[in-house]
CSV table of C-alpha atoms in Angstrom, one decimal:
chain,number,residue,atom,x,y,z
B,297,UNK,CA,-5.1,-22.0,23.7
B,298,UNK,CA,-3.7,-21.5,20.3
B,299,UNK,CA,-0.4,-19.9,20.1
B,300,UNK,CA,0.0,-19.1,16.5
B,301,UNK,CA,-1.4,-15.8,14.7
B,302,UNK,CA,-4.6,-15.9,13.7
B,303,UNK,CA,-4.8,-16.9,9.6
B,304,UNK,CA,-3.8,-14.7,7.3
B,305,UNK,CA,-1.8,-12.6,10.1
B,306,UNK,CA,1.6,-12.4,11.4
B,307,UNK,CA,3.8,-12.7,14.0
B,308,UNK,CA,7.3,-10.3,13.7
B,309,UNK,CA,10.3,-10.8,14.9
B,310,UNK,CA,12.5,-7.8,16.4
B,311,UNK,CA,14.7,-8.1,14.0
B,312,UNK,CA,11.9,-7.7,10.9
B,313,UNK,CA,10.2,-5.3,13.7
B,314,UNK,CA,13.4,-3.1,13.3
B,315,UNK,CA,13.6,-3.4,9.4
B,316,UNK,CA,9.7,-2.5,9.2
B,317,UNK,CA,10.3,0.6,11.7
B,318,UNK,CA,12.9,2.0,9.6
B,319,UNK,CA,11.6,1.7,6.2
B,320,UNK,CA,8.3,3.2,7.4
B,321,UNK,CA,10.2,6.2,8.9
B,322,UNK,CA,12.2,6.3,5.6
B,323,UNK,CA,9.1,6.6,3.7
B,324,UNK,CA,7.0,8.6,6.1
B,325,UNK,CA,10.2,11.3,6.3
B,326,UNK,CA,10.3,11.3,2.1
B,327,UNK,CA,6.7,12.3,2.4
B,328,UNK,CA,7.2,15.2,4.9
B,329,UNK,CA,10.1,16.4,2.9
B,330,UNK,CA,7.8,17.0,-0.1
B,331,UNK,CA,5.4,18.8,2.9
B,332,UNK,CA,2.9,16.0,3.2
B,333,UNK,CA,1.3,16.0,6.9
B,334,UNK,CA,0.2,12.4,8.5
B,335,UNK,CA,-3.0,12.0,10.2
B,336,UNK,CA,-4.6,9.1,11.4
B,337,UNK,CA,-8.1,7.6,11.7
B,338,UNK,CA,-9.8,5.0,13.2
B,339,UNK,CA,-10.0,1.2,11.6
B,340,UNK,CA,-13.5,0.9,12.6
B,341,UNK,CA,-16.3,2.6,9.9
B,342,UNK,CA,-19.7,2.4,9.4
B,343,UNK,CA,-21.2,-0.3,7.6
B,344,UNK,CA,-23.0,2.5,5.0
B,345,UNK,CA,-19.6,4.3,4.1
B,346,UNK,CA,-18.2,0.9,3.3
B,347,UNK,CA,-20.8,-0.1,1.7
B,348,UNK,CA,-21.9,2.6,-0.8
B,349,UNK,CA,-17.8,3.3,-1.5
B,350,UNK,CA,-17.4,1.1,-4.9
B,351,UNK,CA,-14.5,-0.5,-3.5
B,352,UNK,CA,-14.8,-3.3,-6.2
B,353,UNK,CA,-14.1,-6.8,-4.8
B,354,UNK,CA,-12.8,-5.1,-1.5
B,355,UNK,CA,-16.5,-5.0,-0.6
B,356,UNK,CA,-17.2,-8.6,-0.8
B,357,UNK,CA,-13.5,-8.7,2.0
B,358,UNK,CA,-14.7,-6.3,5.1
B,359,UNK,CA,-15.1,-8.2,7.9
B,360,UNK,CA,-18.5,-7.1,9.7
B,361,UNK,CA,-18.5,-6.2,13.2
B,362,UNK,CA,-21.8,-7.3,14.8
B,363,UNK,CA,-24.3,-4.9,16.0
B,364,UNK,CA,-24.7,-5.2,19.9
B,365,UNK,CA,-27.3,-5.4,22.7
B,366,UNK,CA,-31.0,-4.4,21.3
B,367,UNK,CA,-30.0,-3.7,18.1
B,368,UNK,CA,-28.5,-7.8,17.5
B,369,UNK,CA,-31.2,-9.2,19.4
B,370,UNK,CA,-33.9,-7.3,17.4
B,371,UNK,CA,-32.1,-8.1,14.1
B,372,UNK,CA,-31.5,-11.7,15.3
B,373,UNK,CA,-35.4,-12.0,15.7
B,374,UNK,CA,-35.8,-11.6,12.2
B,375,UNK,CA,-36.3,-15.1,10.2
B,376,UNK,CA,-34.9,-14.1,6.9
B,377,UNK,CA,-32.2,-11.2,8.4
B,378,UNK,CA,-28.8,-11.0,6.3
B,379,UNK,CA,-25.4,-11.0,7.4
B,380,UNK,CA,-25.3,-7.4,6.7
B,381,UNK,CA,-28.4,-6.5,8.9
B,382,UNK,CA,-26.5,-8.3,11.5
B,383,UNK,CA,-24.2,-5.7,11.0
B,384,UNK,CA,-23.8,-1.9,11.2
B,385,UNK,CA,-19.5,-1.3,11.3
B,386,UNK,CA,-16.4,-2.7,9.4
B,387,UNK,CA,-13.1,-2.7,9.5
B,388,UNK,CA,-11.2,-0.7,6.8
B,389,UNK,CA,-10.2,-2.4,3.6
B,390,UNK,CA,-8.2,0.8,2.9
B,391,UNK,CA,-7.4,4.4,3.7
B,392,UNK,CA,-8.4,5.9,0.5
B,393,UNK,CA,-12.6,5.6,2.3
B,394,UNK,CA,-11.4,6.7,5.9
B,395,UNK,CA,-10.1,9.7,4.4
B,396,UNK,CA,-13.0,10.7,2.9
B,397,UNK,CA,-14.9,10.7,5.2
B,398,UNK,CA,-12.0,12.3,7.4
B,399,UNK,CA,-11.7,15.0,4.6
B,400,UNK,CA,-15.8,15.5,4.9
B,401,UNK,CA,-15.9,15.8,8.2
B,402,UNK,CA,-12.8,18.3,9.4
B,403,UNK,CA,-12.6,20.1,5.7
B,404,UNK,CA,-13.1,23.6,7.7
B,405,UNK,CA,-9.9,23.0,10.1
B,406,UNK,CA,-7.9,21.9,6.6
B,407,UNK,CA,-6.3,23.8,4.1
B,408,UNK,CA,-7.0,23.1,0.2
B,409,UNK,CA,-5.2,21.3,-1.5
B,410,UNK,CA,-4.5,19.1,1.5
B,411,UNK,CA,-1.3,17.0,1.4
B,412,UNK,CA,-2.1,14.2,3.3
B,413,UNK,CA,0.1,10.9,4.3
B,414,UNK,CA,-1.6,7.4,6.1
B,415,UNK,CA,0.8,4.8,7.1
B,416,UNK,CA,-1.4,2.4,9.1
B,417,UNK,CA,-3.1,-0.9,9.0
B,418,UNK,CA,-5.9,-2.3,7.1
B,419,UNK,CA,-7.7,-5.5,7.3
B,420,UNK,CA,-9.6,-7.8,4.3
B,421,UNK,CA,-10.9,-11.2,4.5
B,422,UNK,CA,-8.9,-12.8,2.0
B,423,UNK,CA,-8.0,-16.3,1.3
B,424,UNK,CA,-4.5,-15.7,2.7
B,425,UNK,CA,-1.9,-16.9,0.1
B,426,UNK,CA,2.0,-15.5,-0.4
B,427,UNK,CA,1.4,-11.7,-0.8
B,428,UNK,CA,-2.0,-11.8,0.4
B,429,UNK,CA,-2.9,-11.1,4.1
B,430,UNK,CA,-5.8,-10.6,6.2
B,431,UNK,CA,-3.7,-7.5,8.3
B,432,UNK,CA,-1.5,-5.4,6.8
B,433,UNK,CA,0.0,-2.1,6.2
B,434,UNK,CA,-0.5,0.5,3.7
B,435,UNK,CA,1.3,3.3,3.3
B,436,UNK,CA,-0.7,6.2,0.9
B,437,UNK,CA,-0.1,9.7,0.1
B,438,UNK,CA,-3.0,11.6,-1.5
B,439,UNK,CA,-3.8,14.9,-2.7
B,440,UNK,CA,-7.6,16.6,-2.2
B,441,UNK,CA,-8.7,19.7,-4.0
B,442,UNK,CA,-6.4,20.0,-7.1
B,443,UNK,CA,-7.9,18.8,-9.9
B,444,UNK,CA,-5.1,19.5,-12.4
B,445,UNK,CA,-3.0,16.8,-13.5
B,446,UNK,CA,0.2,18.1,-11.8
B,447,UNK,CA,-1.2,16.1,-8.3
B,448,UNK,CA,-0.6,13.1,-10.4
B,449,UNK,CA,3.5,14.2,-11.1
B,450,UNK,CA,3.8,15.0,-7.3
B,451,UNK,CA,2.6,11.9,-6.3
B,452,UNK,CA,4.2,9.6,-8.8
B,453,UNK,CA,7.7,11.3,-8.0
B,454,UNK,CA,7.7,11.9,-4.3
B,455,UNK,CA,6.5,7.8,-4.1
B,456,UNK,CA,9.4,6.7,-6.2
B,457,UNK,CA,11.8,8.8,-4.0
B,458,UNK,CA,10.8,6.9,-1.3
B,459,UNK,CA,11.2,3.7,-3.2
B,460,UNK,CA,14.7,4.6,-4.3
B,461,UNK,CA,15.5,5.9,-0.7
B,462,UNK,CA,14.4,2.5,0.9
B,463,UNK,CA,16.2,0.5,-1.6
B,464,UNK,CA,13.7,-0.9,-4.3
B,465,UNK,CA,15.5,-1.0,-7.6
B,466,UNK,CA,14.7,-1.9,-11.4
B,467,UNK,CA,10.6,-0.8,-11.5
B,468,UNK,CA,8.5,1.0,-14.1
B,469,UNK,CA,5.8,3.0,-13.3
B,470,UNK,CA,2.5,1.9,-15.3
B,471,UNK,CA,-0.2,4.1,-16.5
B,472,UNK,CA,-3.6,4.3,-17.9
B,473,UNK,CA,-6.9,6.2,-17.6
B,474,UNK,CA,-10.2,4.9,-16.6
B,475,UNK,CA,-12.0,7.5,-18.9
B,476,UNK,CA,-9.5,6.0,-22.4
B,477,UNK,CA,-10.9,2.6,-20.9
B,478,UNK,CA,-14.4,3.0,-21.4
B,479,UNK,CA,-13.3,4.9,-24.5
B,480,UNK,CA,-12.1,2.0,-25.8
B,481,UNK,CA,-14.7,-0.4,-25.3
B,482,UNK,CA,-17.6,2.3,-26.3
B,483,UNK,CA,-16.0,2.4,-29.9
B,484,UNK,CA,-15.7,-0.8,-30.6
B,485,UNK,CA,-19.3,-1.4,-30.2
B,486,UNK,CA,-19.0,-2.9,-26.4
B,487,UNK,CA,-22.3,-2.0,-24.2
B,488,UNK,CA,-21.9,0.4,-21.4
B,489,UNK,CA,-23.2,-1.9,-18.6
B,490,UNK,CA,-20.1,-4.8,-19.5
B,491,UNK,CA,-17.4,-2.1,-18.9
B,492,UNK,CA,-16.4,-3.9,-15.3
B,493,UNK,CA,-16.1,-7.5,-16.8
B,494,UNK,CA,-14.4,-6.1,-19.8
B,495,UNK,CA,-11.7,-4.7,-17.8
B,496,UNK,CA,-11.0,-7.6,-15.9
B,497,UNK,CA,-10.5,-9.9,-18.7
B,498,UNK,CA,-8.1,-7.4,-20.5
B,499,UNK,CA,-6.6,-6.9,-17.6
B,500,UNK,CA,-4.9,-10.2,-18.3
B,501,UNK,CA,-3.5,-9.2,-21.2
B,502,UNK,CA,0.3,-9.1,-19.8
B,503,UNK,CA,-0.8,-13.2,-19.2
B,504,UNK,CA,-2.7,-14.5,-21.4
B,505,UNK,CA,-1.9,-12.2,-24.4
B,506,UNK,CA,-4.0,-10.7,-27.0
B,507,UNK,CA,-5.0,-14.4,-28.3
B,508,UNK,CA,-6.3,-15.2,-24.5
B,509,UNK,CA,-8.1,-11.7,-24.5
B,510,UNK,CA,-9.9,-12.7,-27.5
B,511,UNK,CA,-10.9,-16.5,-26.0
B,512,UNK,CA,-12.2,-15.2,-23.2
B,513,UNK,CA,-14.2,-12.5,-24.8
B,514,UNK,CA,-16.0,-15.3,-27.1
B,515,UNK,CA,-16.3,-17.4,-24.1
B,516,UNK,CA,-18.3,-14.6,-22.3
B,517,UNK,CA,-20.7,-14.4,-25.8
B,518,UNK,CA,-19.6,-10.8,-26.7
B,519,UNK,CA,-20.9,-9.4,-29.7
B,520,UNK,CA,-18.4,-11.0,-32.1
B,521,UNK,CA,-18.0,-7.9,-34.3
B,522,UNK,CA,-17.1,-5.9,-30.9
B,523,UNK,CA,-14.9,-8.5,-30.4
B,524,UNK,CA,-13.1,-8.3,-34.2
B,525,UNK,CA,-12.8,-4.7,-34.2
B,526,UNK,CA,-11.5,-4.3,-30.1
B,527,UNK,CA,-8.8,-7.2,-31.3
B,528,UNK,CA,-8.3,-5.0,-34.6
B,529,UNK,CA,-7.0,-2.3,-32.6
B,530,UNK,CA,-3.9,-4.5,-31.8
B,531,UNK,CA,-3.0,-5.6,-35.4
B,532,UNK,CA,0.3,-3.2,-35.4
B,533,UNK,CA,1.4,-5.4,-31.7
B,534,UNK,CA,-0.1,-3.0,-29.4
B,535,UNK,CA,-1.9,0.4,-28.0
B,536,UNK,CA,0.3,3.3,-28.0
B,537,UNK,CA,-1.0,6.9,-26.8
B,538,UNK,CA,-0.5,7.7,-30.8
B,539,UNK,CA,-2.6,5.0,-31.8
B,540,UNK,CA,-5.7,5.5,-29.3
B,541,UNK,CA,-5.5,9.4,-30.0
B,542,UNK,CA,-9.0,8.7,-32.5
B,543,UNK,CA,-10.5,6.6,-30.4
B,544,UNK,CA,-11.2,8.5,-27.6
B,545,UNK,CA,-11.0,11.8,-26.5
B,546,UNK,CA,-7.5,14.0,-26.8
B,547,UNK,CA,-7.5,15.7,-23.4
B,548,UNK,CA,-7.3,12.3,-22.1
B,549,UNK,CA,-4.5,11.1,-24.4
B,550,UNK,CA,-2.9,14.5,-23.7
B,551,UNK,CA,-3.1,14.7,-20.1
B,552,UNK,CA,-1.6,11.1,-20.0
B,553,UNK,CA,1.5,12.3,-22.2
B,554,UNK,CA,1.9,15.4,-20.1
B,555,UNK,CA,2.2,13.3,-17.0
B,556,UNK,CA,4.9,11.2,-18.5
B,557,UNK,CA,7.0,14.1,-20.3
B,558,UNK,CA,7.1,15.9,-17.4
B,559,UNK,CA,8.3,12.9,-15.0
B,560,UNK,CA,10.6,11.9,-17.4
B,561,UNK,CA,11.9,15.8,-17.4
B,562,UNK,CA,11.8,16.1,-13.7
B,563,UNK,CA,13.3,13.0,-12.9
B,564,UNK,CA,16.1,13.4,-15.7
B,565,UNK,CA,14.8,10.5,-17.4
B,566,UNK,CA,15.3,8.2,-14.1
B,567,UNK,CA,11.7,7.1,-13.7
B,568,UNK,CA,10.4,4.7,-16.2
B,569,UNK,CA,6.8,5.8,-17.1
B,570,UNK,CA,5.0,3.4,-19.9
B,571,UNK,CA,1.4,3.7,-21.1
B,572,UNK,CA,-0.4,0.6,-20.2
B,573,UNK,CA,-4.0,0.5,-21.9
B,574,UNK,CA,-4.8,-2.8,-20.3
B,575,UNK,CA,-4.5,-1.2,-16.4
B,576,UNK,CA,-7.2,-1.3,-15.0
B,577,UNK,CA,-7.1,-1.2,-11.0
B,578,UNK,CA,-10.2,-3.0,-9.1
B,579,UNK,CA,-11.2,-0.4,-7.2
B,580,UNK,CA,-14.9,1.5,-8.8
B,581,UNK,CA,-14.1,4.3,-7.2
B,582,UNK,CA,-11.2,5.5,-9.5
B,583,UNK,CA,-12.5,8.0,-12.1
B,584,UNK,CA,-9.7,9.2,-14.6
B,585,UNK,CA,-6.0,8.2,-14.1
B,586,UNK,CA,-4.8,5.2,-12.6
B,587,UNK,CA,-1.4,4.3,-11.9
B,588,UNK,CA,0.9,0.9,-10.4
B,589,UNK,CA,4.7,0.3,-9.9
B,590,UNK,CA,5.6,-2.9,-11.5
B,591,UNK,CA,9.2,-4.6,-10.2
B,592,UNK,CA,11.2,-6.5,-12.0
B,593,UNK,CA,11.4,-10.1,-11.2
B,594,UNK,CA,8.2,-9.9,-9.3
B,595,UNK,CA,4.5,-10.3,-9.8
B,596,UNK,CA,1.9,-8.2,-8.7
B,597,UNK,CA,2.2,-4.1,-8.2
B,598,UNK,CA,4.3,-2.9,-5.3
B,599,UNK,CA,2.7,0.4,-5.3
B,600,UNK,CA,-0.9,1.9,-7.2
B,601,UNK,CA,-3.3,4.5,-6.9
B,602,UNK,CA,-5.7,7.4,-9.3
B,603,UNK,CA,-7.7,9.8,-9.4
B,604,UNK,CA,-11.4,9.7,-7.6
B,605,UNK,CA,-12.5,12.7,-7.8
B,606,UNK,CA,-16.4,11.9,-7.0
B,607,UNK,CA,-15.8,9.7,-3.7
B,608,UNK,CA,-15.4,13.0,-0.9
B,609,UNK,CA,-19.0,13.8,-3.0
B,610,UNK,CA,-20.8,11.3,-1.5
B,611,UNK,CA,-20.3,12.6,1.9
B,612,UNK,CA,-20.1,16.5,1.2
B,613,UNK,CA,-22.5,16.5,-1.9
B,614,UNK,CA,-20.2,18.8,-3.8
B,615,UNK,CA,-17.7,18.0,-6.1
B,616,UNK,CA,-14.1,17.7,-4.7
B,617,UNK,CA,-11.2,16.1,-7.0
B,618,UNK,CA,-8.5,14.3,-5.2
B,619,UNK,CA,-6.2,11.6,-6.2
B,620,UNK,CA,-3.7,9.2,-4.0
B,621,UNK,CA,-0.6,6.5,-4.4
B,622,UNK,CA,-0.5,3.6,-1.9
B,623,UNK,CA,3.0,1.9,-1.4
B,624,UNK,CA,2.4,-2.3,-1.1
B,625,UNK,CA,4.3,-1.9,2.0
B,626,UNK,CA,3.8,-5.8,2.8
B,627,UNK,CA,5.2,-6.7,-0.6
B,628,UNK,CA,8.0,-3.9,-0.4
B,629,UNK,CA,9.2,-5.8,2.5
B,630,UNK,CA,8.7,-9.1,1.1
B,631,UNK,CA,11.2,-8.1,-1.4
B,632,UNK,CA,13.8,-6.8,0.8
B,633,UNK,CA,14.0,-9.3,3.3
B,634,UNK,CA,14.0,-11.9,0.4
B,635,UNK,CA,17.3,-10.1,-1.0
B,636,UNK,CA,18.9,-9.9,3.0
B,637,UNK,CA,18.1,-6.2,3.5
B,638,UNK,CA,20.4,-4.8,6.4
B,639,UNK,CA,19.4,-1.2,7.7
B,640,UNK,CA,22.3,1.3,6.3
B,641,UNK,CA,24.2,3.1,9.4
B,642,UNK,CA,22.4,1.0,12.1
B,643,UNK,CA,24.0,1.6,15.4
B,644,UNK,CA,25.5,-2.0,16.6
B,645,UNK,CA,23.5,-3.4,19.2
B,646,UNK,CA,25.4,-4.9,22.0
B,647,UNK,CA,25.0,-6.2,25.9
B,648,UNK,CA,26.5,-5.1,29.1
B,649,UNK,CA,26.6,-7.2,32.0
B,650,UNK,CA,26.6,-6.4,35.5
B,651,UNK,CA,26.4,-8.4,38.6
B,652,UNK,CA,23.9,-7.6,41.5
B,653,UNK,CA,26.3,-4.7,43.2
B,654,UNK,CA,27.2,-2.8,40.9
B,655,UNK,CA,24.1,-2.0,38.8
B,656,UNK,CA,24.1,1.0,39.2
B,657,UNK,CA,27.2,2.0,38.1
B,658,UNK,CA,26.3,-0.6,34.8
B,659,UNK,CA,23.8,1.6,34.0
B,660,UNK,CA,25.8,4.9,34.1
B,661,UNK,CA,28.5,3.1,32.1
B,662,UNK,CA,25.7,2.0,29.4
B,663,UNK,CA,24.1,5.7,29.0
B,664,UNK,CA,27.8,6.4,28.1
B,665,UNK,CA,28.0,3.8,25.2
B,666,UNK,CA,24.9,4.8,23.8
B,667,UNK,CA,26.4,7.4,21.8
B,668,UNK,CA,27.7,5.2,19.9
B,669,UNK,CA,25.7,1.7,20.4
B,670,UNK,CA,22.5,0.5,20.8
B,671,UNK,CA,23.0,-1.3,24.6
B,672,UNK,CA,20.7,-3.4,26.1
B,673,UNK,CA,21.9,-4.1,30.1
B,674,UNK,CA,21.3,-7.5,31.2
B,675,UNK,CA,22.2,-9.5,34.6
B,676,UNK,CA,25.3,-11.6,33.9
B,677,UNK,CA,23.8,-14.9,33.5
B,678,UNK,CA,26.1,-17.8,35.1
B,679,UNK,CA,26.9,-19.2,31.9
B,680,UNK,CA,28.3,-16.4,30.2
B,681,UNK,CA,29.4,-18.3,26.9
B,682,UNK,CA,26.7,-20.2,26.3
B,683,UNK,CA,24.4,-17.0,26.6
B,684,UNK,CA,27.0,-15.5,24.2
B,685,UNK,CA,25.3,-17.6,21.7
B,686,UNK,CA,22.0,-16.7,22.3
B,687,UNK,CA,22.9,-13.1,22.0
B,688,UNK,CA,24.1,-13.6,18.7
B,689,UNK,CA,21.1,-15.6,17.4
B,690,UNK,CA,19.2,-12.6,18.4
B,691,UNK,CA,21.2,-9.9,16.2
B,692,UNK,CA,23.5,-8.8,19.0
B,693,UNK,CA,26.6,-7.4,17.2
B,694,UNK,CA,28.8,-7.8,20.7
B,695,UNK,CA,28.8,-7.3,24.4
B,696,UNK,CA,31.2,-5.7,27.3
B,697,UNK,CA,31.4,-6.8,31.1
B,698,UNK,CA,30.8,-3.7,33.3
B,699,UNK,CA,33.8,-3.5,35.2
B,700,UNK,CA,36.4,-5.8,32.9
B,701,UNK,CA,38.7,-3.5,31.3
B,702,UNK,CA,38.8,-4.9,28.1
B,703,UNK,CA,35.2,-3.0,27.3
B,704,UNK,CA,33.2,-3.7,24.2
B,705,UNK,CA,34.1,-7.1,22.4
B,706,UNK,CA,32.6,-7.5,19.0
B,707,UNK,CA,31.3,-11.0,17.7
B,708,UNK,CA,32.9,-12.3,14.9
């Protein structure tokens, strides 16, 4: 039998257990401060709601769970059957579609707007690569049934307080609109139906540059005037709010600048807010703005989200605006153990020893020290210094021999 993780998976050690424990209480105690409640739901859905949610590339990364009994061997008995008649559940690719249909289903027990935290884990079948696993955690906050662009300042500052309170430094938050998107490419002459695979290539543009954007556009056989006039837009350096305000509609262009003003206000000018016309965010789902937390130093968002106002619609048939901001929590702490993150005010975690008659006293004597230690009491082992070691491999900070009246002994 195998004794590594399966691909793409993990394995933690206490230590990282510990660190990952904190910062989700850290972020999940931000959240309830700003009077956010946590709910939970399962990571099994059915294969329809996956299916039909426009989850962009995420839908070709769910892993199928196989129908069972009747229903397979029926389905199996069929010459030409797909892999998705095989199947009729999936595992979550995110919690943005589980609370949907969570919302859908118990909206009569919920109050409106509902404040809503998820912390849990997710799964997708990706190629697993450095920042890219098949498991991991995602930690959202969304708000359903306020459609006014004030959700948006809530959730962009109460996610960057719990950035700043679990140490993340240097970011800027990124933002856009899906809407000035399709603005964009509908004035300069783009059809409708190539919105999705114009996004994605200016979606490079922070790589490849204008010049790239324009390659790849002419490789793809876009109209070449499209192509000239899009580039045109760009002949000052680049796309300011100002510069898009005739290009598309002003209640977009305004709603974006009232988001930003009133951050930077709020925040006393300590959260970076930028315009970034060329975010786009994979998921199809998203229908006005759209958001990401860029670090310095690192590639790839450590945090995104937007507005999809029209997804809760496909279960309730009624219109029902929401909008929600996932923290990378994987890449969060990536980061921080890459830069020797040490819990702040952890309790120092030490050993008692006891021998076999006097246990229970040991145990009365550790309840005492836990006050002001975390104390793990162990038999003494009958070599004492060379377990000493062992102790301190595993994040021990010191140890104390029930009954030798020197007490707690510190390593180091």
């Amino acid at each position: 039998m195998k004794s590594t993780p399966v691909k793409g998976t993990r394995d933690y050690l206490p230590k990282e257990v510990e660190i990952r424990d904190y910062l989700q209480n850290v972020i999940a105690e931000t959240y309830r401060d700003a009077g956010f409640v946590r709910i939970t739901t399962p990571i099994i859905e059915d294969a329809v709601n996956l299916d039909k949610s426009e989850g962009g590339e995420n839908l070709n990364l769910i892993f199928r769970v196989l129908k069972r009994g009747k229903k397979l061997s029926s389905a199996l008995n069929n010459e030409n059957v797909t892999e998705k008649e095989l199947s009729d559940m999936g595992l979550r690719y995110d919690l943005t579609l589980p609370l949907s249909r969570y919302f859908s289903n118990n909206k009569n027990e919920l109050m409106t707007p509902f404040k809503v935290i998820q912390m849990d884990r997710v799964y997708r079948a990706e190629r697993p690569q450095k920042g890219r696993l098949r498991e991991f955690m995602q930690c959202d906050i969304d708000i359903i049934g306020n459609d006014s662009r004030d959700a948006e300042i809530e959730l962009i500052l109460t996610t960057t307080k719990a950035l700043n309170r679990v140490g993340l430094k240097n970011y800027t938050v990124k933002i856009n609109d899906r809407r000035i998107l399709k603005s964009i490419f509908s004035y300069t002459g783009f059809d409708d139906a190539d919105n999705e695979k114009l996004a994605i290539i200016f979606d490079k543009l922070d790589k490849i540059g204008i010049d790239g954007v324009k390659a790849e556009l002419e490789e793809n056989s876009f109209d070449k005037n499209a192509i000239d006039k899009f580039i045109g837009l760009f002949e000052n350096g680049s796309l300011t709010l100002d510069s898009i305000a005739d290009v598309c509609d002003a209640d977009y262009v305004n709603d974006l600048k009232y988001i930003i003003d009133t951050v930077d206000k709020a925040s006393n000018g300590t959260i970076p807010v930028e315009f970034t016309p060329s975010l786009v965010r994979g998921q199809g789902y998203y229908t006005g703005t759209i958001f990401e937390v860029a670090a310095d130093g690192y590639s790839g968002a450590v945090a995104g989200g937007g507005r999809y106002d029209n997804l809760i619609g496909k279960f309730l048939n009624e219109d029902i605006p929401a909008v929600g901001f996932s923290i990378g929590f994987e890449r969060i702490f990536g980061i921080l153990m890459e830069q020797n993150y040490a819990i702040p005010d952890r309790k120092k975690r030490i050993a008692v020893f006891y021998d076999k008659d006097n246990y229970a006293d040991a145990l009365a004597y550790a309840e005492n020290l836990r006050d002001e230690y975390m104390v793990s009491v162990i038999a003494r082992p009958k070599k004492l210094g060379k377990f000493l070691n062992k102790l301190e491999q595993n994040e021990f900070d010191g140890f104390a021999v029930f009954g030798e009246a020197d007490g707690v002994k510190l390593f180091g």
